[in-house]
Short mmCIF file of C-alpha atoms in Angstrom, two decimals:
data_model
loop_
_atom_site.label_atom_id
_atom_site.label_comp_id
_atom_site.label_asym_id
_atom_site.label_seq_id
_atom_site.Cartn_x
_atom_site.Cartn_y
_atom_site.Cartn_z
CA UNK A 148 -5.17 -13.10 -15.79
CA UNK A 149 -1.88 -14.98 -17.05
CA UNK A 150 1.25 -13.46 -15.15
CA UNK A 151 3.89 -16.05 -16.89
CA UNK A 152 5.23 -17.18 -13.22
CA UNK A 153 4.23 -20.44 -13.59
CA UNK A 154 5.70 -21.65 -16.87
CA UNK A 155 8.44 -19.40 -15.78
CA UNK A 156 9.09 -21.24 -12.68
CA UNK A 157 12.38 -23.38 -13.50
CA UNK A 158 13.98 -20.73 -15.03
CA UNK A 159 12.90 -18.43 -12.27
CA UNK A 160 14.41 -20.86 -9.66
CA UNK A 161 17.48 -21.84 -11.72
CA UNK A 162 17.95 -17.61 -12.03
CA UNK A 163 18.21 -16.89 -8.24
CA UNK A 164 19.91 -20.64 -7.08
CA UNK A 165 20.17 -20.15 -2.93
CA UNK A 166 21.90 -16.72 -3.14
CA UNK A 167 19.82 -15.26 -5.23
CA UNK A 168 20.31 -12.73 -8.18
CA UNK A 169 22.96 -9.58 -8.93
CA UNK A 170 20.18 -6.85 -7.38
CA UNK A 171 18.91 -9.27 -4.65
CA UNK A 172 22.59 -10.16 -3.19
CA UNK A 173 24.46 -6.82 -3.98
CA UNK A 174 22.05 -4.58 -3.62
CA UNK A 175 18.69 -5.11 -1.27
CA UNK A 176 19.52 -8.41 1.04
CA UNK A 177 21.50 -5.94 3.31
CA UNK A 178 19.64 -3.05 3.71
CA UNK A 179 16.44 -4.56 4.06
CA UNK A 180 18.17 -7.33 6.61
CA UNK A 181 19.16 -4.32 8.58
CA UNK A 182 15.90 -2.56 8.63
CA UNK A 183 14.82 -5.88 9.62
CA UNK A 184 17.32 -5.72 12.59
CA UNK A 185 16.19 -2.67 13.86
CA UNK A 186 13.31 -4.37 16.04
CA UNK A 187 12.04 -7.94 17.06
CA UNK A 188 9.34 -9.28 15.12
CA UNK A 189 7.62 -12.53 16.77
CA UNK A 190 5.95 -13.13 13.34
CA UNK A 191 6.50 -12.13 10.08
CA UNK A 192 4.65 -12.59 6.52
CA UNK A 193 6.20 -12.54 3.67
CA UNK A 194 4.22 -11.44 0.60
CA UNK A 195 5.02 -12.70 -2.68
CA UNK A 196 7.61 -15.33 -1.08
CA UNK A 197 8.37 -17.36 -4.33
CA UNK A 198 11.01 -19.89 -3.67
CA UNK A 199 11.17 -19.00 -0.17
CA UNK A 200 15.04 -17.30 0.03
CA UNK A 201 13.84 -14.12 2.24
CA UNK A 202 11.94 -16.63 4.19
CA UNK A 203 14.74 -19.15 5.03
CA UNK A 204 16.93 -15.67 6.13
CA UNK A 205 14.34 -14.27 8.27
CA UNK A 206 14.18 -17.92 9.76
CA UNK A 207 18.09 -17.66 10.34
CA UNK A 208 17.74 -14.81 12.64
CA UNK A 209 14.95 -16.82 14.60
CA UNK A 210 11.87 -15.11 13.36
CA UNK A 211 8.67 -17.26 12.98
CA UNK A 212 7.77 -16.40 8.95
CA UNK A 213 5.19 -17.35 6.77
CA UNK A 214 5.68 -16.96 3.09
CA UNK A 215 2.77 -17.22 1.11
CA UNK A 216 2.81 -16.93 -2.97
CA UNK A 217 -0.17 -18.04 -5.68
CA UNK A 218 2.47 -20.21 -8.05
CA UNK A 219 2.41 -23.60 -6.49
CA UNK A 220 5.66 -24.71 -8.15
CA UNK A 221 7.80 -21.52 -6.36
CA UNK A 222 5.91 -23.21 -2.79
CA UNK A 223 6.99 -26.94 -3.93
CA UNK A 224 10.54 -25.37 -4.41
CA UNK A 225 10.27 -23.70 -1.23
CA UNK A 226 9.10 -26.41 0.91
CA UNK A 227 12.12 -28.34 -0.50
CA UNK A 228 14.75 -26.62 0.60
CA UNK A 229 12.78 -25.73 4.18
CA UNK A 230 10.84 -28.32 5.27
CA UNK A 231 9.53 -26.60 8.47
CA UNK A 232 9.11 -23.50 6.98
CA UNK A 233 5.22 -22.37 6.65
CA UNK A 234 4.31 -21.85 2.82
CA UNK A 235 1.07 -21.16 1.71
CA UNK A 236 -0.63 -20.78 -1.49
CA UNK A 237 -2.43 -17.52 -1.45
CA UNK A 238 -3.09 -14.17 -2.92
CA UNK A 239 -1.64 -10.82 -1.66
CA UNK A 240 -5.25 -9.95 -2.51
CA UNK A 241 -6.97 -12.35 0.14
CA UNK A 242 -3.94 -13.41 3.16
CA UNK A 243 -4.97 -16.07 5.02
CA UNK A 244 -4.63 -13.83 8.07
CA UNK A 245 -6.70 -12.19 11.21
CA UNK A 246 -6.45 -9.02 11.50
CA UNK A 247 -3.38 -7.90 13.22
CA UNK A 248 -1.48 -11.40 13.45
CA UNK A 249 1.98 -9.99 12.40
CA UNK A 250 4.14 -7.60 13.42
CA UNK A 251 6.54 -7.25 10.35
CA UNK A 252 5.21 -7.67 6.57
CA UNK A 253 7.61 -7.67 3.61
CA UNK A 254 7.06 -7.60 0.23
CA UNK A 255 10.47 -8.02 -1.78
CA UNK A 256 9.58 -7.36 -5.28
CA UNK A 257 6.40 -8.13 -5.26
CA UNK A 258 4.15 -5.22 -5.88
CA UNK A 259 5.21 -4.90 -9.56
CA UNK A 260 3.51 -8.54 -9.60
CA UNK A 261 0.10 -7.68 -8.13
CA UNK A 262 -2.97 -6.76 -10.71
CA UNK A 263 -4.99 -5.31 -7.58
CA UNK A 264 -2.44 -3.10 -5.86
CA UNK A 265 -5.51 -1.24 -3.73
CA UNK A 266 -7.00 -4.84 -2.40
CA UNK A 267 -3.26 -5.79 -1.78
CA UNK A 268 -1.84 -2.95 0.23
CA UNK A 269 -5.14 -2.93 2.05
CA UNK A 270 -4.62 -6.64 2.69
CA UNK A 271 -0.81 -6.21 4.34
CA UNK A 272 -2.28 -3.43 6.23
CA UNK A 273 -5.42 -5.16 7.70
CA UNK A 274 -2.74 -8.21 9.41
CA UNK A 275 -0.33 -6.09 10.46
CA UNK A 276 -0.48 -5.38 14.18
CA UNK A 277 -0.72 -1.88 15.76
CA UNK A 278 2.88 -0.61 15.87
CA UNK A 279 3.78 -3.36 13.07
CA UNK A 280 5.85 -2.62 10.38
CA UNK A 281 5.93 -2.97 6.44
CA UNK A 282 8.49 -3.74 4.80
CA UNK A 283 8.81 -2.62 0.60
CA UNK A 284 11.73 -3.60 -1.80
CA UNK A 285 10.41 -2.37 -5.38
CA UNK A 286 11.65 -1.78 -8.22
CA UNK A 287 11.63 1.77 -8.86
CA UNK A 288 8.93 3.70 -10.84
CA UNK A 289 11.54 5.10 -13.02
CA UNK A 290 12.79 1.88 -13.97
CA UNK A 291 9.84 0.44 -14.81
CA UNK A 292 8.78 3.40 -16.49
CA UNK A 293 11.65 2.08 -19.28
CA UNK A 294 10.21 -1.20 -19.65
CA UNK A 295 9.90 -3.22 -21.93
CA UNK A 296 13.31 -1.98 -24.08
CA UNK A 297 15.19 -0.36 -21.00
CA UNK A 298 19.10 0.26 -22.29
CA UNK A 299 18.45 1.51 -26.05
CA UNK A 300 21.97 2.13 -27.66
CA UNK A 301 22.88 5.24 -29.88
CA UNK A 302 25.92 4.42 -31.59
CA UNK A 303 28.72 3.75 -28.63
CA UNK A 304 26.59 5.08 -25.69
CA UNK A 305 23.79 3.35 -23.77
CA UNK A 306 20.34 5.25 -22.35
CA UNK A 307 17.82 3.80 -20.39
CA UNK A 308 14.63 5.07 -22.37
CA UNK A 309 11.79 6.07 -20.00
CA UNK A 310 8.49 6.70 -21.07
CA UNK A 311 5.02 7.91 -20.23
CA UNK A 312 5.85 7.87 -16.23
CA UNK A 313 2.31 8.71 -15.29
CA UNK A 314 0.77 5.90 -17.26
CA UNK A 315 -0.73 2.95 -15.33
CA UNK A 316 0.20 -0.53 -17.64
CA UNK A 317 1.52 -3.76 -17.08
CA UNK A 318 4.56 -4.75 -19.63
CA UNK A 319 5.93 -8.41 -20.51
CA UNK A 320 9.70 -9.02 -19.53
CA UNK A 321 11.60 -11.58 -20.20
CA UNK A 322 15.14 -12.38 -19.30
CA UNK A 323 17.22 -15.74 -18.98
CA UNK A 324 14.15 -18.13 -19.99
CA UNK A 325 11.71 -15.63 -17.79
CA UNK A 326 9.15 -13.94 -19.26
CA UNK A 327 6.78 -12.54 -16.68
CA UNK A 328 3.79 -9.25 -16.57
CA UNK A 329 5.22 -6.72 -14.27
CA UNK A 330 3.47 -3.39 -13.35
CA UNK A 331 4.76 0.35 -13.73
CA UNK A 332 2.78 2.45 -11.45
CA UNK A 333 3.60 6.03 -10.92
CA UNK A 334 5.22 6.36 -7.47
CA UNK A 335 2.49 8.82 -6.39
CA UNK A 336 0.27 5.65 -6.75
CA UNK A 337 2.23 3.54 -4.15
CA UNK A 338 2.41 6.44 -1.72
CA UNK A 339 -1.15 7.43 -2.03
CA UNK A 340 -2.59 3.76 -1.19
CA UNK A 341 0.06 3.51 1.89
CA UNK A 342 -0.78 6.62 3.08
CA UNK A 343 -4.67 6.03 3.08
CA UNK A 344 -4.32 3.11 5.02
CA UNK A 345 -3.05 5.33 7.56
CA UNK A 346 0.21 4.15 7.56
CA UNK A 347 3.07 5.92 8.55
CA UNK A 348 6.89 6.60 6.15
CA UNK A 349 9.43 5.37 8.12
CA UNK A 350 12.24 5.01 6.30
CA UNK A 351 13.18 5.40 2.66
CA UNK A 352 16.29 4.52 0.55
CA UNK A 353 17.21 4.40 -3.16
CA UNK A 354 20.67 1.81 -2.22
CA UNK A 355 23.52 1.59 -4.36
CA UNK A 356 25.38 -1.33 -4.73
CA UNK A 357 27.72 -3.01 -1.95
CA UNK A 358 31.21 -3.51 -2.52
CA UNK A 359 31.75 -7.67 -4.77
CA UNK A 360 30.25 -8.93 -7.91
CA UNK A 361 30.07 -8.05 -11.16
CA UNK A 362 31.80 -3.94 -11.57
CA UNK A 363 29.64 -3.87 -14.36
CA UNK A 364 26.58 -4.75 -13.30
CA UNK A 365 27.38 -2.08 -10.31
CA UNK A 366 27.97 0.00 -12.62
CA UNK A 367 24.30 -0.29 -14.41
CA UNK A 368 22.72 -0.21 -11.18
CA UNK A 369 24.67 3.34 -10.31
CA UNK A 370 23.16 4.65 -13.51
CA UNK A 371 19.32 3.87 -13.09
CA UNK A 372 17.53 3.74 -9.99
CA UNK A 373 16.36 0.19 -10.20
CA UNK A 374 15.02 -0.24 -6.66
CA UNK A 375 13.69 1.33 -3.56
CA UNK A 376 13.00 0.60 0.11
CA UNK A 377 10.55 1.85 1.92
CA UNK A 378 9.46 1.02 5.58
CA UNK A 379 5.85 1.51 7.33
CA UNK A 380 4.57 1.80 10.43
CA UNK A 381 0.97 1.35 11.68
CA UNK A 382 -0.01 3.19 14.52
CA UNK A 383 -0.58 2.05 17.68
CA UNK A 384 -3.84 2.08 19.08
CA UNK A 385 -4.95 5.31 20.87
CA UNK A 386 -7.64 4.41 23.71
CA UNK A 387 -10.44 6.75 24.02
CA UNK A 388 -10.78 5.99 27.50
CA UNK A 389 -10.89 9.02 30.00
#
């Protein structure tokens, strides 16, 4: 099915330059670099890499990533600006994984991209080692529950319009020469899949913005919950020996 990523590409790249956008750089880079932080990883996958910016910053702090994405011009852009990184053209559907080969997963905005969320969170689950941990930036089921008109004005005031919450749908967006399909999924939906993979909640966080930018972009971003983080831990193996 046609997500819009690829003819969306330039503009997509052109959009987050190295720093990457308002929410990325204000908002999630720092609490998901300090979840990140809180425990070595000797290899990590990123899910949904794009042009390859969470990749090259895991890389920074020494940790051996591969970034895999299906839109071959987002990997071309990515293997540009890291040569030695390890890019892959893949599904989150089907990783080109064993079973357990990482010990950290991420997904940074990338489950509102994925048509089969069930095959997908089974999929991050399946490589992640015993005692490995996932790693979720999303944006938040109340946002997307607004989507596609969001801020609807009423005269001098602004409301972000949300809409049948419970509904399952994927919307077109488009902003700054991007127009891409993302999915609104109830957040019941997302915990439900995590949890029947057995996984365990190890951290959630609904973060504001840090301190620099644009006031009033903060100042959207106090009003709506556009994102969440939420961190996952699969077991470690219980032996049935005696």
């Amino acid at each position: 099915m046609e997500d819009g990523w690829r003819d969306s590409a330039a503009s997509w790249i052109a959009c987050q330059g190295e720093a990457g956008d308002y929410g990325r750089r204000f908002v999630l880079d720092a609490p998901m670099l300090a979840r990140v932080d809180l425990a070595p990883a000797r290899l990590a996958l990123d899910v949904g890499c794009g042009e390859g910016r969470f990749c090259r910053m895991l890389r920074a702090r020494g940790i051996a990533t591969i970034g895999i994405d299906p839109t071959e011009p987002l990997l071309e852009e990515a293997r540009r600006r890291d040569p030695e990184g390890d890019y892959r053209a893949a599904r989150a559907e089907a990783l080109p994984l064993p079973d357990g080969a990482c010990d950290l997963v991420v997904s940074y905005l990338s489950l509102i991209d994925i048509p089969d969320l069930p095959a997908a969170i089974a999929e991050m689950s399946r490589v992640l080692a015993p005692g490995g941990r996932l790693l979720i930036a999303n944006l938040n089921p109340f946002f997307t529950a607004g989507l596609p008109d969001g801020w609807v004005r009423h005269g001098d005031a602004a409301h972000f319009a949300i809409d049948h919450y419970l509904e399952e749908r994927a919307e077109w967006v488009g902003w700054r020469g991007i127009r891409i399909r993302n999915w609104h999924r109830p957040m019941s939906r997302y915990m439900a899949l995590l949890l029947g993979q057995g996984l365990v909640l190890t951290h959630f966080d609904e973060p504001a913005p840090r301190e620099g930018g644009d006031p009033h972009a903060a100042a959207r971003y106090r009003r709506v919950p556009y994102f969440h983080i939420m961190e996952w831990r699969k077991p470690d193996l219980v032996s049935s020996a005696p």
